[in-house]
CSV table of C-alpha atoms in Angstrom, one decimal:
chain,number,residue,atom,x,y,z
E,65,MET,CA,4.5,-4.8,37.0
E,66,VAL,CA,6.9,-5.0,33.9
E,67,SER,CA,4.6,-7.6,32.4
E,68,ARG,CA,1.6,-5.2,32.8
E,69,ARG,CA,3.5,-2.4,31.3
E,70,ARG,CA,4.4,-4.5,28.3
E,71,THR,CA,0.8,-5.6,27.9
E,72,ARG,CA,-0.4,-2.0,28.0
E,73,THR,CA,2.2,-0.9,25.5
E,74,HIS,CA,1.4,-3.8,23.2
E,75,SER,CA,-2.3,-3.0,23.5
E,76,ARG,CA,-1.8,0.7,22.7
E,77,GLN,CA,0.5,-0.2,19.8
E,78,ARG,CA,-2.1,-2.6,18.5
E,79,VAL,CA,-4.8,0.1,18.7
E,80,THR,CA,-2.6,2.5,16.8
E,81,SER,CA,-1.8,-0.2,14.2
E,82,ASP,CA,-5.5,-0.9,13.9
E,83,ARG,CA,-6.1,2.8,13.3
E,84,ALA,CA,-3.5,2.8,10.5
E,85,GLN,CA,-5.3,-0.2,8.9
E,86,GLY,CA,-8.6,1.7,9.2
E,87,ALA,CA,-7.0,4.7,7.6
E,88,ALA,CA,-5.8,2.5,4.7
E,89,SER,CA,-9.3,1.1,4.3
E,90,ALA,CA,-10.8,4.6,4.3
E,91,SER,CA,-8.1,5.8,1.8
E,92,SER,CA,-8.9,2.8,-0.4
E,93,ALA,CA,-12.6,3.8,-0.4
E,94,ALA,CA,-11.7,7.4,-1.1
E,95,PHE,CA,-9.6,6.5,-4.1
E,96,VAL,CA,-12.5,4.3,-5.4
E,97,ILE,CA,-14.9,7.2,-5.0
E,98,GLY,CA,-12.4,9.5,-6.7
E,99,ALA,CA,-12.1,7.1,-9.6
E,100,ALA,CA,-15.9,7.1,-9.9
E,101,VAL,CA,-16.0,10.9,-9.9
E,102,VAL,CA,-13.2,11.1,-12.5
E,103,GLY,CA,-14.9,8.5,-14.6
E,104,ALA,CA,-18.2,10.4,-14.5
E,105,ALA,CA,-16.5,13.6,-15.4
E,106,ASN,CA,-14.7,12.0,-18.3
E,107,VAL,CA,-18.0,10.7,-19.6
E,108,ALA,CA,-19.6,14.1,-19.3
E,109,ALA,CA,-16.6,16.0,-20.8
E,110,PRO,CA,-13.9,13.7,-22.1
E,111,PHE,CA,-10.4,14.8,-21.3
E,112,GLU,CA,-7.0,13.5,-22.3
E,113,ARG,CA,-6.0,10.4,-20.3
E,114,GLY,CA,-9.3,10.5,-18.3
E,115,TRP,CA,-9.8,6.8,-18.5
E,116,TRP,CA,-6.2,6.1,-17.5
E,117,LEU,CA,-6.7,8.3,-14.4
E,118,THR,CA,-9.9,6.5,-13.6
E,119,ALA,CA,-8.3,3.1,-13.9
E,120,TYR,CA,-5.2,4.2,-12.0
E,121,LEU,CA,-7.1,5.6,-9.0
E,122,PHE,CA,-9.3,2.5,-8.8
E,123,LEU,CA,-6.6,-0.1,-9.3
E,124,VAL,CA,-3.7,1.4,-7.5
E,125,GLY,CA,-5.3,3.7,-4.9
E,126,GLY,CA,-8.3,1.5,-4.2
E,127,LEU,CA,-7.9,-2.2,-5.0
E,128,ALA,CA,-4.2,-2.7,-4.6
E,129,GLN,CA,-4.2,-0.8,-1.3
E,130,LEU,CA,-7.0,-2.9,0.0
E,131,LEU,CA,-5.3,-6.2,-1.1
E,132,LEU,CA,-2.0,-5.1,0.6
E,133,VAL,CA,-3.6,-4.2,3.9
E,134,ARG,CA,-6.0,-7.2,4.1
E,135,GLY,CA,-3.3,-9.6,2.9
E,136,GLN,CA,-0.9,-8.4,5.5
E,137,ASP,CA,-3.5,-8.6,8.2
E,138,ALA,CA,-4.4,-12.2,7.3
E,139,LEU,CA,-0.7,-13.1,7.5
E,140,THR,CA,0.1,-11.4,10.8
E,141,THR,CA,-2.4,-12.8,13.3
E,142,GLY,CA,-1.9,-12.6,17.0
E,143,PRO,CA,1.1,-10.7,18.4
E,144,HIS,CA,2.9,-10.6,15.1
E,145,HIS,CA,1.2,-7.5,13.7
E,146,PRO,CA,3.5,-4.9,12.2
E,147,SER,CA,4.4,-2.0,14.5
E,148,ALA,CA,2.3,1.1,14.5
E,149,PHE,CA,5.2,3.1,13.0
E,150,LEU,CA,5.5,0.5,10.1
E,151,ALA,CA,1.7,0.5,9.5
E,152,TRP,CA,1.6,4.3,9.3
E,153,ALA,CA,4.7,4.4,7.1
E,154,GLN,CA,3.1,1.9,4.7
E,155,TRP,CA,-0.1,3.9,4.5
E,156,GLY,CA,1.6,7.2,4.1
E,157,LEU,CA,4.0,6.1,1.4
E,158,TRP,CA,1.4,4.2,-0.6
E,159,ASN,CA,-1.1,7.1,-0.6
E,160,THR,CA,1.5,9.8,-1.2
E,161,GLY,CA,3.1,7.8,-4.0
E,162,THR,CA,-0.3,7.1,-5.6
E,163,ALA,CA,-1.4,10.7,-5.5
E,164,ILE,CA,2.0,12.1,-6.7
E,165,VAL,CA,2.1,9.7,-9.7
E,166,ALA,CA,-1.5,10.6,-10.7
E,167,VAL,CA,-1.0,14.3,-10.5
E,168,ALA,CA,2.5,14.3,-12.0
E,169,ASP,CA,1.5,12.0,-14.9
E,170,MET,CA,-1.5,14.2,-15.8
E,171,ALA,CA,0.8,17.3,-15.6
E,172,GLN,CA,3.6,15.4,-17.5
E,173,VAL,CA,6.2,16.1,-14.8
E,174,MET,CA,8.3,13.0,-15.2
E,175,ALA,CA,10.7,13.7,-12.3
E,176,ALA,CA,7.7,13.7,-10.0
E,177,VAL,CA,6.4,10.5,-11.5
E,178,ASP,CA,9.7,9.0,-10.6
E,179,ALA,CA,9.4,10.3,-7.0
E,180,GLY,CA,5.9,8.9,-6.6
E,181,SER,CA,7.0,5.5,-8.1
E,182,VAL,CA,9.9,5.3,-5.6
E,183,ALA,CA,7.5,6.0,-2.8
E,184,LEU,CA,5.3,3.1,-4.0
E,185,LEU,CA,8.2,0.8,-4.3
E,186,ILE,CA,9.4,1.6,-0.8
E,187,ALA,CA,5.9,1.0,0.5
E,188,LEU,CA,5.9,-2.4,-1.1
E,189,VAL,CA,9.2,-3.3,0.6
E,190,LEU,CA,7.6,-2.2,3.9
E,191,TYR,CA,4.5,-4.3,3.3
E,192,HIS,CA,6.9,-7.2,2.7
E,193,VAL,CA,8.7,-6.5,6.0
E,194,GLY,CA,5.4,-6.1,7.8
E,195,ALA,CA,4.0,-9.4,6.5
E,196,ARG,CA,7.0,-11.5,7.7
E,197,ARG,CA,6.5,-13.6,10.8
E,198,PRO,CA,9.2,-13.4,13.3
E,199,GLY,CA,11.1,-16.7,13.6
E,200,ALA,CA,9.5,-18.1,10.4
E,201,THR,CA,11.9,-19.7,8.0
E,202,PRO,CA,11.3,-19.4,4.2
E,203,GLY,CA,11.1,-22.6,2.2
E,204,ARG,CA,8.9,-25.6,1.7
E,205,ASN,CA,6.7,-24.8,4.6
E,206,ALA,CA,5.7,-21.3,3.4
E,207,SER,CA,2.0,-20.9,3.5
E,208,ALA,CA,0.0,-20.7,0.3
E,209,LEU,CA,-1.3,-17.3,1.5
E,210,GLY,CA,2.2,-16.1,2.1
E,211,CYS,CA,3.2,-17.2,-1.4
E,212,ARG,CA,0.2,-15.4,-3.0
E,213,TYR,CA,1.0,-12.2,-1.0
E,214,THR,CA,4.6,-12.3,-2.2
E,215,ALA,CA,3.3,-12.8,-5.7
E,216,LEU,CA,1.1,-9.7,-5.2
E,217,LEU,CA,4.0,-7.6,-4.0
E,218,VAL,CA,6.2,-8.7,-7.0
E,219,ALA,CA,3.3,-8.1,-9.5
E,220,LEU,CA,2.6,-4.6,-8.0
E,221,GLY,CA,6.3,-3.8,-8.1
E,222,SER,CA,6.6,-4.9,-11.7
E,223,CYS,CA,3.5,-2.8,-12.5
E,224,VAL,CA,5.1,0.3,-10.9
E,225,LEU,CA,8.2,-0.2,-13.0
E,226,LEU,CA,6.2,-0.9,-16.2
E,227,GLY,CA,4.0,2.1,-15.6
E,228,THR,CA,6.9,4.4,-14.9
E,229,SER,CA,8.5,3.2,-18.1
E,230,LEU,CA,5.3,3.7,-20.2
E,231,ALA,CA,5.1,7.2,-18.8
E,232,GLY,CA,8.6,7.8,-20.1
E,233,ALA,CA,9.8,8.6,-16.6
E,234,LEU,CA,12.5,6.1,-16.1
E,235,PRO,CA,15.9,7.7,-15.8
E,236,GLY,CA,17.7,7.6,-19.1
E,237,GLN,CA,14.5,7.5,-21.2
């Protein structure tokens, strides 16, 4: 009976985690569509930083989110998927951070750019935690996919810090 209960709980958690991944894929698509709309609007009536906003929505909201979710899914096959709570936290932080940075940068509210950047960095840490396999030991036997995923996380984290710096939003700037 306990085994059945665990199986049902694991099954429900997997469904909820799958929904979070589906939400991330839908959000990614929404950001790409948003980028297309902003790009078209910028062509019709150019506005300050319109191309930056188009690129940001496409690259951060769309492409990066898709790579984060698909990469984590490829690394966590079988029963090693992240918990539903972790999957929803990743999704929420990434999308909230992306939206805050876009709006705050356009409005030139640097404290809010900082807040959005912190949300993005925390999301990256959670993606790292979610991609780790229980019992796996780092080292020579790390998979090529795992190394590439780690490189993606480091590159995205560096881009968040660089972008925050270029916006003039780093504390002390």
